PDB file of C-alpha atoms and ligand atoms in Angstrom:
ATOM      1  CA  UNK A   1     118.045 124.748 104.593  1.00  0.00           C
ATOM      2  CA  UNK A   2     116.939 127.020 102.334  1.00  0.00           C
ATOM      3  CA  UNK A   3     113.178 127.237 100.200  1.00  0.00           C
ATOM      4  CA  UNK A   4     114.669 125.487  96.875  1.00  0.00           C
ATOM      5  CA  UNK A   5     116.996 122.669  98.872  1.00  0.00           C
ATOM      6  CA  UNK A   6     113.556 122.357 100.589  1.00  0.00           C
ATOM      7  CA  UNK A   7     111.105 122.322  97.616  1.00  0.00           C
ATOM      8  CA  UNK A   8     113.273 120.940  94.926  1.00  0.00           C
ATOM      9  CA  UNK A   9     111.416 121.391  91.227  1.00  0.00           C
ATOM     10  CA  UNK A  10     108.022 122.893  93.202  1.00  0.00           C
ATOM     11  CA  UNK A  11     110.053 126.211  93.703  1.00  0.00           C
ATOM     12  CA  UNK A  12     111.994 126.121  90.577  1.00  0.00           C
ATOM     13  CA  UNK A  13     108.102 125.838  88.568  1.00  0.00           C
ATOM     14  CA  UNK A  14     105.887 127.471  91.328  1.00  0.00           C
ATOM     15  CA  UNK A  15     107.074 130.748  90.883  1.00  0.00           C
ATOM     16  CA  UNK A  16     103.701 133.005  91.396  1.00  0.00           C
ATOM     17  CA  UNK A  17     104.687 135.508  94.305  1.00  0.00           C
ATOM     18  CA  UNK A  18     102.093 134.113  96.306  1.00  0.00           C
ATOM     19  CA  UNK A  19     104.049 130.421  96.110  1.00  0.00           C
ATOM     20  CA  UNK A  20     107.230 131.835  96.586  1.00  0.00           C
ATOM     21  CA  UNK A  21     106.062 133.607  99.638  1.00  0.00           C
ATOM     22  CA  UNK A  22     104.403 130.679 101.489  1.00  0.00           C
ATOM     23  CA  UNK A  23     107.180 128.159 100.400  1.00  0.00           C
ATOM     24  CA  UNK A  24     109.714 130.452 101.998  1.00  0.00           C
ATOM     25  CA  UNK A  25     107.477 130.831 105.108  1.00  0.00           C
ATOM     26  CA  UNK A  26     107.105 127.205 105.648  1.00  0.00           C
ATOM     27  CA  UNK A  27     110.527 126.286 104.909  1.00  0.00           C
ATOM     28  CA  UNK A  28     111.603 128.990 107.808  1.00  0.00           C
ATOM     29  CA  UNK A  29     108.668 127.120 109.890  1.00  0.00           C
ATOM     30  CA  UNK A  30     109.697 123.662 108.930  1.00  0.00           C
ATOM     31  CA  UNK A  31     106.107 123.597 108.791  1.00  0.00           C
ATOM     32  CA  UNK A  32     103.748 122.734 105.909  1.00  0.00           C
ATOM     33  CA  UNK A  33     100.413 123.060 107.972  1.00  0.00           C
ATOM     34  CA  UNK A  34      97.435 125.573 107.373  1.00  0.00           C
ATOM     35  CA  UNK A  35      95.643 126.286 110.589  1.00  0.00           C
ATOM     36  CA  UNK A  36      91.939 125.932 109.899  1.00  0.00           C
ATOM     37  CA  UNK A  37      90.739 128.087 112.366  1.00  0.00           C
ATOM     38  CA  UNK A  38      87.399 127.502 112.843  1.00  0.00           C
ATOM     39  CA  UNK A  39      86.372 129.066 116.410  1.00  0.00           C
ATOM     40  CA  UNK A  40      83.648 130.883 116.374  1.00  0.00           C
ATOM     41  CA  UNK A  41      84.515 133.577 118.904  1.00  0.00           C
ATOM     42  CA  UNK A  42      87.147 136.591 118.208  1.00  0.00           C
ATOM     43  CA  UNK A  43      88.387 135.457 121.904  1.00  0.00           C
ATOM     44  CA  UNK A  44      89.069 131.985 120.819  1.00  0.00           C
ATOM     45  CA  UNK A  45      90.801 133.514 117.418  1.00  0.00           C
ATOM     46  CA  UNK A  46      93.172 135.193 119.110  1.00  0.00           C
ATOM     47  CA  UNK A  47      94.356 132.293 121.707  1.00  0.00           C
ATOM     48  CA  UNK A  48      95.057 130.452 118.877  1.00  0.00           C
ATOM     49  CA  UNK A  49      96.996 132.548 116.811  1.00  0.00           C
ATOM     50  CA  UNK A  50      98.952 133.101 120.200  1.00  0.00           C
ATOM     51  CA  UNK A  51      99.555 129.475 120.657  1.00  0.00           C
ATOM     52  CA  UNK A  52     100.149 128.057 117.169  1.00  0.00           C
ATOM     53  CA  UNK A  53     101.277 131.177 114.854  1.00  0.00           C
ATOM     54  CA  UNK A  54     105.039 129.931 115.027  1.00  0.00           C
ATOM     55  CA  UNK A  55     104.652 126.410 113.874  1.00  0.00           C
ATOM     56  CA  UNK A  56     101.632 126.822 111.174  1.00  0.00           C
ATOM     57  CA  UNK A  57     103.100 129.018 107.903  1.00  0.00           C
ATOM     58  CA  UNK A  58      98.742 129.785 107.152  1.00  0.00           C
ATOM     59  CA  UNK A  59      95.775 130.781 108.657  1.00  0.00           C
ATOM     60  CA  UNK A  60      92.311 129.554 106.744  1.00  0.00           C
ATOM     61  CA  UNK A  61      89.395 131.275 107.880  1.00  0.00           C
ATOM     62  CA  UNK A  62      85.274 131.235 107.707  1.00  0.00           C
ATOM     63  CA  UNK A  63      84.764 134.922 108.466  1.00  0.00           C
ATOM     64  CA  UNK A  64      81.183 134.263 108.454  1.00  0.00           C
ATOM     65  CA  UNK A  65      80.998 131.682 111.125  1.00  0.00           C
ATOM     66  CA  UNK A  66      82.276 134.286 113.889  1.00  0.00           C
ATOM     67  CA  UNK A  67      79.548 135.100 116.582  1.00  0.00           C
ATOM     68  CA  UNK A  68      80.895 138.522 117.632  1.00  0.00           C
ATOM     69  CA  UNK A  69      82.539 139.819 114.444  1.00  0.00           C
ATOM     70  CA  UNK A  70      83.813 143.018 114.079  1.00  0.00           C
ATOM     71  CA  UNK A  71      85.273 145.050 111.408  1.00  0.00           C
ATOM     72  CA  UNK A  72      87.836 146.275 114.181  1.00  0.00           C
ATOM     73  CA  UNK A  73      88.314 142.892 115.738  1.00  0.00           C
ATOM     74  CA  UNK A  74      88.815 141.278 112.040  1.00  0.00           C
ATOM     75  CA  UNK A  75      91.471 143.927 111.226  1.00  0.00           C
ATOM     76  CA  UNK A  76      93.542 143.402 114.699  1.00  0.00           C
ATOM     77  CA  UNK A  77      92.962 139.594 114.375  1.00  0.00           C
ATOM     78  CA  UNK A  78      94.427 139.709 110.748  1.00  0.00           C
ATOM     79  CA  UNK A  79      97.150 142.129 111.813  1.00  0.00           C
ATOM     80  CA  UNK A  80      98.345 139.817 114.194  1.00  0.00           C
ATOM     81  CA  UNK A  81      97.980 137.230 111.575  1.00  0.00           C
ATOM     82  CA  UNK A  82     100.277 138.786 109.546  1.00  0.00           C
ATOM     83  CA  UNK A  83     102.935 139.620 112.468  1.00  0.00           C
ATOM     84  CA  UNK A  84     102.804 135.501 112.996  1.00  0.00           C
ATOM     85  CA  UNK A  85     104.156 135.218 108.926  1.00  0.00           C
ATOM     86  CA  UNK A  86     101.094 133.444 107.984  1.00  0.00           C
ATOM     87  CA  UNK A  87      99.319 133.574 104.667  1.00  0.00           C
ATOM     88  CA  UNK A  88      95.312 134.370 105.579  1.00  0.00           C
ATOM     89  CA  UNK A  89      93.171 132.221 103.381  1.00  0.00           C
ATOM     90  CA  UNK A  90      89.255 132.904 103.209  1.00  0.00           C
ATOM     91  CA  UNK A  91      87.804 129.343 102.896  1.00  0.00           C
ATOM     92  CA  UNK A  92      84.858 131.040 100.998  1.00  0.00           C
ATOM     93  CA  UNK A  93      83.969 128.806  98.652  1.00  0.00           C
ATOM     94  CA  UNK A  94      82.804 131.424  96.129  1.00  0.00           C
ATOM     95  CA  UNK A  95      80.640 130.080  92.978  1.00  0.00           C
ATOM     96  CA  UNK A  96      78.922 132.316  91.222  1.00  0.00           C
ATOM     97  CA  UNK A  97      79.349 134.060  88.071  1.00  0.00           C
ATOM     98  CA  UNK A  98      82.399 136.589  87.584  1.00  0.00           C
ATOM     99  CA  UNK A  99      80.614 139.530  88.522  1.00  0.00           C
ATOM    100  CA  UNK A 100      79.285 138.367  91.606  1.00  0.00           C
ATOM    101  CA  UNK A 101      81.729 136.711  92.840  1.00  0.00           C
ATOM    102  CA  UNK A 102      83.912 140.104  92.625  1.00  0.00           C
ATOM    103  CA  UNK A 103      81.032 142.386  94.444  1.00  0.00           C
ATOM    104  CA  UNK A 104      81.309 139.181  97.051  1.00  0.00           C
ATOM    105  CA  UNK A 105      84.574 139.634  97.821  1.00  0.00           C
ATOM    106  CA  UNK A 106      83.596 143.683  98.824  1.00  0.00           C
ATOM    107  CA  UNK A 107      80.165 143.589 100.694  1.00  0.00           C
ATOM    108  CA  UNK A 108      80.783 143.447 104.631  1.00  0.00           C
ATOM    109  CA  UNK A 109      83.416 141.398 105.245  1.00  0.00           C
ATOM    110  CA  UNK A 110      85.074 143.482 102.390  1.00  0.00           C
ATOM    111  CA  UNK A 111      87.204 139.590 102.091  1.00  0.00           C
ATOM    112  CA  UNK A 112      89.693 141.437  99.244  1.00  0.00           C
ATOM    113  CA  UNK A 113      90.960 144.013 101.614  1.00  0.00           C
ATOM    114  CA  UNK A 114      92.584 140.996 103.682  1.00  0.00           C
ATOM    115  CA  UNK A 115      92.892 137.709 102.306  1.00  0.00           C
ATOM    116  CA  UNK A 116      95.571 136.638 100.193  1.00  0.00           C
ATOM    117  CA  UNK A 117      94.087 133.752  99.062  1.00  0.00           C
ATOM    118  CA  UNK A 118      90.357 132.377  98.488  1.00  0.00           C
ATOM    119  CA  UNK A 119      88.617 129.210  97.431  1.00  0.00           C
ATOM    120  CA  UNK A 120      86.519 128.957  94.536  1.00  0.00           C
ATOM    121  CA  UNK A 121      84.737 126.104  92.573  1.00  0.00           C
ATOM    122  CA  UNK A 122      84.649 126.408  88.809  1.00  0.00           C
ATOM    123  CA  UNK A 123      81.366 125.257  88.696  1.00  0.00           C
ATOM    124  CA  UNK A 124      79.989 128.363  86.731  1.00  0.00           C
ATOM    125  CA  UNK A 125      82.548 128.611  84.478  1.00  0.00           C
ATOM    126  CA  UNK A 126      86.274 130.261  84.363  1.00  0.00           C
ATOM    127  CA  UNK A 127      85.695 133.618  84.308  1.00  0.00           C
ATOM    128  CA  UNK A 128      84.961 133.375  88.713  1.00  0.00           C
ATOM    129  CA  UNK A 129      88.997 133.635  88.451  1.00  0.00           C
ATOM    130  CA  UNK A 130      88.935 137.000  86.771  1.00  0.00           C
ATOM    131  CA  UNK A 131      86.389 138.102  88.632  1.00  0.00           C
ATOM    132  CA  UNK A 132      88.077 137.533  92.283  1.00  0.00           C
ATOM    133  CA  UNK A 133      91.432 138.667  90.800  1.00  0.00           C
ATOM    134  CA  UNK A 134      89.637 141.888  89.729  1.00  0.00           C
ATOM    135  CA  UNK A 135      88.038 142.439  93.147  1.00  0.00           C
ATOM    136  CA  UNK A 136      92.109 142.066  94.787  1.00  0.00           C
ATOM    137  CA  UNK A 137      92.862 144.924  91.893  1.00  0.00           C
ATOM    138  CA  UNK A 138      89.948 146.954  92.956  1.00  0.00           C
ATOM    139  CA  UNK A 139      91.606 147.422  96.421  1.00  0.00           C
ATOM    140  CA  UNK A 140      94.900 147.459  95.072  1.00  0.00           C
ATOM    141  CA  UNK A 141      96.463 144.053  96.398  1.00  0.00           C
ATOM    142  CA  UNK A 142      97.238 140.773  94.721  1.00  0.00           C
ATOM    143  CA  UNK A 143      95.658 137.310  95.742  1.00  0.00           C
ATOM    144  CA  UNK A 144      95.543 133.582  94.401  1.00  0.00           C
ATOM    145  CA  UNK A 145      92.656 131.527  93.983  1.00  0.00           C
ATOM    146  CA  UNK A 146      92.455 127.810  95.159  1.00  0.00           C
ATOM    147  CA  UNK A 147      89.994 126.233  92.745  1.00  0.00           C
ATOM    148  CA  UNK A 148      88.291 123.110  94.684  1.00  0.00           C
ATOM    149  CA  UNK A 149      89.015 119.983  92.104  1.00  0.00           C
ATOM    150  CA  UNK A 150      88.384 117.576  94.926  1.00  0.00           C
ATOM    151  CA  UNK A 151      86.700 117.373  98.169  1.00  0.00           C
ATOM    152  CA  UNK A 152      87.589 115.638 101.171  1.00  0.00           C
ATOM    153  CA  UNK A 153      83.580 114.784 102.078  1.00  0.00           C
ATOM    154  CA  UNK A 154      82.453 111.595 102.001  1.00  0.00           C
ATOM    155  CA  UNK A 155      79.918 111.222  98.310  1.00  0.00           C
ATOM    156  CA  UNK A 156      80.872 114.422  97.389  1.00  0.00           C
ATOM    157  CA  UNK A 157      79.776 115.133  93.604  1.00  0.00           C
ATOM    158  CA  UNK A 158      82.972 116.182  92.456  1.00  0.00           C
ATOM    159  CA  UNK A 159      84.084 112.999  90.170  1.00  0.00           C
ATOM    160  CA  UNK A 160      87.331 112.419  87.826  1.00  0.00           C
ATOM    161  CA  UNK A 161      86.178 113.618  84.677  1.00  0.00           C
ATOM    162  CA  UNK A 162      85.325 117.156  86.549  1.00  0.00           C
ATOM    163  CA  UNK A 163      88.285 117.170  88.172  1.00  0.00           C
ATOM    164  CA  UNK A 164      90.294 116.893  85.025  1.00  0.00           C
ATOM    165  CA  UNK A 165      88.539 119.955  83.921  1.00  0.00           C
ATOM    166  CA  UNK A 166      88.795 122.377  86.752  1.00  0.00           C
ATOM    167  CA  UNK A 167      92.936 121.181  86.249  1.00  0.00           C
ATOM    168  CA  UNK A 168      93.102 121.406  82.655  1.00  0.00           C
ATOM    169  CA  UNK A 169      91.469 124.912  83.007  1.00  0.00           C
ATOM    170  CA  UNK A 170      93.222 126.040  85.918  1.00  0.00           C
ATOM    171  CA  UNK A 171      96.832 125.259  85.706  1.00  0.00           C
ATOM    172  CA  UNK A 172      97.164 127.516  82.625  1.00  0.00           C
ATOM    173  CA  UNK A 173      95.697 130.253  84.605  1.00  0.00           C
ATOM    174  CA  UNK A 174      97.696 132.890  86.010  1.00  0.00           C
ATOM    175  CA  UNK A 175      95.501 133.815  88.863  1.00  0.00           C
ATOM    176  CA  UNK A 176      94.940 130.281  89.747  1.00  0.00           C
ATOM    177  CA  UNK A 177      97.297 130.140  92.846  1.00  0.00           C
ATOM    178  CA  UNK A 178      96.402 126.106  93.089  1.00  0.00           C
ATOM    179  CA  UNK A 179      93.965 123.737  93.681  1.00  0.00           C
ATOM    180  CA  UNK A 180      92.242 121.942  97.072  1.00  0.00           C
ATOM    181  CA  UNK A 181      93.123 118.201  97.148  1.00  0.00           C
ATOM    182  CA  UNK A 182      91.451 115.280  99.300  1.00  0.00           C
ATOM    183  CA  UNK A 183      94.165 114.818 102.227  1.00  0.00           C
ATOM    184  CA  UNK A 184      92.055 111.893 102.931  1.00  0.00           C
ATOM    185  CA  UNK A 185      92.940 109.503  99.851  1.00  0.00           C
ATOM    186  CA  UNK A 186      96.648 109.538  99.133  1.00  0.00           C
ATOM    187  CA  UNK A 187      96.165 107.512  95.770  1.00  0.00           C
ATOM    188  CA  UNK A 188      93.346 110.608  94.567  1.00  0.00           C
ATOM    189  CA  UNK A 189      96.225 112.829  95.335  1.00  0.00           C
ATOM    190  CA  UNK A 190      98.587 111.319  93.611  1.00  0.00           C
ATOM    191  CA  UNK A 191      96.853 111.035  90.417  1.00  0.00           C
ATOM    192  CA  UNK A 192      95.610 115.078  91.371  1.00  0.00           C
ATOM    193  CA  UNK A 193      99.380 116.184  91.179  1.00  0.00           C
ATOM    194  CA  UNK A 194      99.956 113.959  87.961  1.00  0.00           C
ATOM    195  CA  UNK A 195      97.759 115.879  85.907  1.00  0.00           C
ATOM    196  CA  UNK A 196      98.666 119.018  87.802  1.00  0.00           C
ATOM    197  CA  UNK A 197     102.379 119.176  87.462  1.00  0.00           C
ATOM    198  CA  UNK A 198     104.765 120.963  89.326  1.00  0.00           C
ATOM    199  CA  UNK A 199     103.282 124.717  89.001  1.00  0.00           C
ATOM    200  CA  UNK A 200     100.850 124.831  91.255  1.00  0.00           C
ATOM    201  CA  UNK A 201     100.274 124.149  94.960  1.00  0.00           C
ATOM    202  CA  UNK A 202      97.859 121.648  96.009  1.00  0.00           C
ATOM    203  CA  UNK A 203      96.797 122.643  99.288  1.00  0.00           C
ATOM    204  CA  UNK A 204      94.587 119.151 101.391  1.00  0.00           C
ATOM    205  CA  UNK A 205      91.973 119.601 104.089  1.00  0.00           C
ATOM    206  CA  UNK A 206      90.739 116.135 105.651  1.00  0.00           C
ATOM    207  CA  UNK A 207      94.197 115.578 107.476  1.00  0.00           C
ATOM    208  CA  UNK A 208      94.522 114.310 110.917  1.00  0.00           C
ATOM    209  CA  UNK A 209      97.063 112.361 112.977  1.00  0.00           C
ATOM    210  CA  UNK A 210      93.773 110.219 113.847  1.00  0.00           C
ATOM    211  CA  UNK A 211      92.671 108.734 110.866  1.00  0.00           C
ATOM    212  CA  UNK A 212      89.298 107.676 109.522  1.00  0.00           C
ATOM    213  CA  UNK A 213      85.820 109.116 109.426  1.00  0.00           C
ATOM    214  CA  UNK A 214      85.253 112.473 110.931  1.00  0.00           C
ATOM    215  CA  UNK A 215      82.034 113.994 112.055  1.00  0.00           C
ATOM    216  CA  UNK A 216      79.609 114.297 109.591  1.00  0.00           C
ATOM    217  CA  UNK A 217      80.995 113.034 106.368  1.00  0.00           C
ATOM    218  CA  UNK A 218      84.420 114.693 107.256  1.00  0.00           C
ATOM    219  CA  UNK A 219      86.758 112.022 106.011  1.00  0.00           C
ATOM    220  CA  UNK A 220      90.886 111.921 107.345  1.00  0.00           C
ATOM    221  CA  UNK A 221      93.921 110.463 106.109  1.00  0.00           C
ATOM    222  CA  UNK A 222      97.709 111.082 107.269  1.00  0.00           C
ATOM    223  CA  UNK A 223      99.616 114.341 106.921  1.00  0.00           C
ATOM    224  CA  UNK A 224     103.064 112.902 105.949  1.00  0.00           C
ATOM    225  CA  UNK A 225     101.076 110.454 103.687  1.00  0.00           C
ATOM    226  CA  UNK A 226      99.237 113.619 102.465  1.00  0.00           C
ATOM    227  CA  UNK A 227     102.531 115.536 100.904  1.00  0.00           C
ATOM    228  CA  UNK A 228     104.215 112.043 100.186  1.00  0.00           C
ATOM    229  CA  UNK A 229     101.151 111.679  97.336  1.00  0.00           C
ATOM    230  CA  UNK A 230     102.290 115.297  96.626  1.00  0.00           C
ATOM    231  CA  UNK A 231     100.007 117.861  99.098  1.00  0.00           C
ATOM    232  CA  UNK A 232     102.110 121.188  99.563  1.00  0.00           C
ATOM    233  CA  UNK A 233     100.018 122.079 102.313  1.00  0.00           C
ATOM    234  CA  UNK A 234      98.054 120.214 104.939  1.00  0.00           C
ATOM    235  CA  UNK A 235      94.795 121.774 105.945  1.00  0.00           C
ATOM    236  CA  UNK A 236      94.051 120.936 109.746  1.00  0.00           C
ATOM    237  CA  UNK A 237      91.126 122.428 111.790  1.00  0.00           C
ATOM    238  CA  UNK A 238      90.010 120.661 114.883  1.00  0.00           C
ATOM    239  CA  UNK A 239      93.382 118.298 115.255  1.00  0.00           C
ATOM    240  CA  UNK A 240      95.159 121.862 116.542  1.00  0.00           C
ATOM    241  CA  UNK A 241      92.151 123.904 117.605  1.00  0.00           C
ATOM    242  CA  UNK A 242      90.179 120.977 119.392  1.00  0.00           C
ATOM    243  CA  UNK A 243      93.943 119.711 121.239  1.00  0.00           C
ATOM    244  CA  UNK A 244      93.943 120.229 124.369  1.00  0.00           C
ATOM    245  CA  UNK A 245      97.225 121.446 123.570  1.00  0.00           C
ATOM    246  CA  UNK A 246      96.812 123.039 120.628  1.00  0.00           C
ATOM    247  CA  UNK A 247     100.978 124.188 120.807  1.00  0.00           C
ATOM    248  CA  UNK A 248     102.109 120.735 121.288  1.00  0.00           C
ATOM    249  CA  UNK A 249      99.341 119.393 118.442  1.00  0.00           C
ATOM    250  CA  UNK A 250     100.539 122.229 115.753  1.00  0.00           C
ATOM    251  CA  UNK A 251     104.254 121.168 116.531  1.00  0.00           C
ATOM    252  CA  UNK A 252     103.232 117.870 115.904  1.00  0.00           C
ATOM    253  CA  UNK A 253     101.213 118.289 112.444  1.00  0.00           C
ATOM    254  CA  UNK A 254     104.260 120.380 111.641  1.00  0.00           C
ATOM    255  CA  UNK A 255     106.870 117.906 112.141  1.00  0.00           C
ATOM    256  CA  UNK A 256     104.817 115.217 110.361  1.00  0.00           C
ATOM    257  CA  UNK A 257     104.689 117.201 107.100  1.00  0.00           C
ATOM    258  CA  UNK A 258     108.011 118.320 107.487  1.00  0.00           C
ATOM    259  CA  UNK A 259     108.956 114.955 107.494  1.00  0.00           C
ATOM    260  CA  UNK A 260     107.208 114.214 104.393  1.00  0.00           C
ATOM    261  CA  UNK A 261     108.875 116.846 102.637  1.00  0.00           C
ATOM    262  CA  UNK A 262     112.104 115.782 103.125  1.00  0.00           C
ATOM    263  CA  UNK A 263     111.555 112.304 102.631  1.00  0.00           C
ATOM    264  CA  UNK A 264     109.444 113.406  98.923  1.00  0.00           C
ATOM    265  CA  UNK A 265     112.549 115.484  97.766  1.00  0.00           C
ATOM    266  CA  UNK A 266     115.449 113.009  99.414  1.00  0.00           C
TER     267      UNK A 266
HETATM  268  P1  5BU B 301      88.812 119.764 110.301  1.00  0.00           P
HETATM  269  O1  5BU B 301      88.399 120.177 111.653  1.00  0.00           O
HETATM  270  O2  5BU B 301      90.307 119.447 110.209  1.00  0.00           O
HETATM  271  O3  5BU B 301      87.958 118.667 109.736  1.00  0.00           O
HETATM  272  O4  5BU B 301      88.561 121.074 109.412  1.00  0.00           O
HETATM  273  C1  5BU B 301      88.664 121.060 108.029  1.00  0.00           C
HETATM  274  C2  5BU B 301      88.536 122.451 107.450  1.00  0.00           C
HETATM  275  O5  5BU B 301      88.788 122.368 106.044  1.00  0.00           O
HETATM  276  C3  5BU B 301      87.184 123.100 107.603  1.00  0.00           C
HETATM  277  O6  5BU B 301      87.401 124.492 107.796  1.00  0.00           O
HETATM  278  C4  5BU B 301      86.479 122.891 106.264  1.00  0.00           C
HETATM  279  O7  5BU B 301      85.668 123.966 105.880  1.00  0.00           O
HETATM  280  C5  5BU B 301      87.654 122.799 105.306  1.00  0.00           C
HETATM  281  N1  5BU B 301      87.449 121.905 104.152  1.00  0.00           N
HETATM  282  C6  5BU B 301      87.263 120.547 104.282  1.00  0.00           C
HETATM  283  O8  5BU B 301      87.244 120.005 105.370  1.00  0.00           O
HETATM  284  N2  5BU B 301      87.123 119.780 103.155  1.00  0.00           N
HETATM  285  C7  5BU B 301      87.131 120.291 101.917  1.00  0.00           C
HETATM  286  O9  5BU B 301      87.033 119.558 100.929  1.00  0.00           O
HETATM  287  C8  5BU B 301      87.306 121.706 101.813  1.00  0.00           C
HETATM  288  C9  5BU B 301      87.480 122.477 102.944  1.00  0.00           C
HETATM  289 BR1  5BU B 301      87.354 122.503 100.153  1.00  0.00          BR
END
């Protein structure tokens, strides 16, 4: 099957480069998952990539959270990133003004020489898009920006009517790769990709086979729920990378949102 029997009217409206790219890589896959890998040694990086690159079609990372980080070790770990197909996403979470937010994405994790996509929240206004998308130019390369219109944290402060905005601002914005939806609330999804449309991805941390509260706030609802209600990507961290088998657990987070592909667009 091929990306547009897969993705129906998503790949006939998503048509950045960046969309195109990870919808072909996760149709090839049959796999709509996003590793979170959050291991916080360069060691435990690299077992995973070993052990889940072929059924996960992206790789979200905290660069800062790695106890023995390298420049050297970051480039061979991203390297072998990209030999697995997988999109790297920097989970950054950038905020600040325009400026900023570019000379961020430089600095010492120099995040614009590798990522191809980041997450921002519009909190300080739109021009944080321009800025990251001029940072990617700076180096040359092209990126997308997930802008964060909902959370999947329990009392999180970001509410409907700012929702609405970061969407109404973001879908007409040509750097705006998509937005971050709550995997944990199918029916806040839903309503998400109403007022999104069909252009953009909506990419959903707070998925896991095992649902209900996580630690600290975390909350978790179903993956095949998750893109029923209209996620394009499932965002899973410790269901793959806590598994004891984290092979057999990717393969299984796979098939589940593979499932709920085919059953959105049958
Ligand atoms: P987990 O182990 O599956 O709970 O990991 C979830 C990951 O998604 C983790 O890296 C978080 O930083 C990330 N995340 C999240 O959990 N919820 C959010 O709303 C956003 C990101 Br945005």
């Amino acid at each position: 099957m091929g990306p547009s029997d897969a993705w129906g009217e998503r790949w006939v409206e998503a048509t950045s480069p960046m969309a195109r790219r990870y919808m072909e890589v996760a149709t090839s896959k049959q796999s709509l998952v996003c590793l979170a890998a959050d291991r916080t040694t360069m060691a435990g990086l690299f077992d995973l990539i070993e052990a889940v690159g072929e059924h996960v079609a992206a790789l979200k990372t905290h660069v800062d959270l790695v106890d023995d980080w390298t420049p050297d070790a970051w480039s061979s770990f991203c390297a072998a990133a990209h030999d697995a197909d997988l999109l790297v996403f920097e989970d950054r979470k950038f905020a600040d003004i325009g400026g900023i937010s570019r000379n961020q994405m430089a600095g010492k994790y120099d995040i614009r020489s590798w990522s191809d996509l980041v997450t921002a929240h519009l909190i300080s206004g739109p021009d944080i898009v321009d800025g990251l998308q001029a940072a990617w130019s700076d180096v040359g390369r092209q990126g997308g920006v997930l802008l964060l219109a909902q959370m999947s944290s329990r009392g999180n402060l970001l509410h409907p009517a700012y929702t609405e905005e970061v969407v109404a601002k973001g879908r007409v914005h040509d750097g705006v790769f998509g937005f971050i939806g709550n995997g944990s609330r199918p029916e806040e999804l839903a309503s998400l990709r109403a007022r999104v449309g069909e252009a953009k991805m909506i990419w959903t941390p707070g998925v896991n086979l095992a649902v209900g509260d996580g630690a600290m706030g975390q909350r978790y609802g179903d993956p095949t729920e998750a893109v029923l209600a209209g996620s394009d990507c499932v965002i899973v961290g410790s269901g793959i990378h806590k598994a004891t088998d984290p092979r057999a657990a990717a393969q299984a987070y796979a098939k589940a949102s593979w499932n709920g592909l085919m059953q959105r667009n049958g």
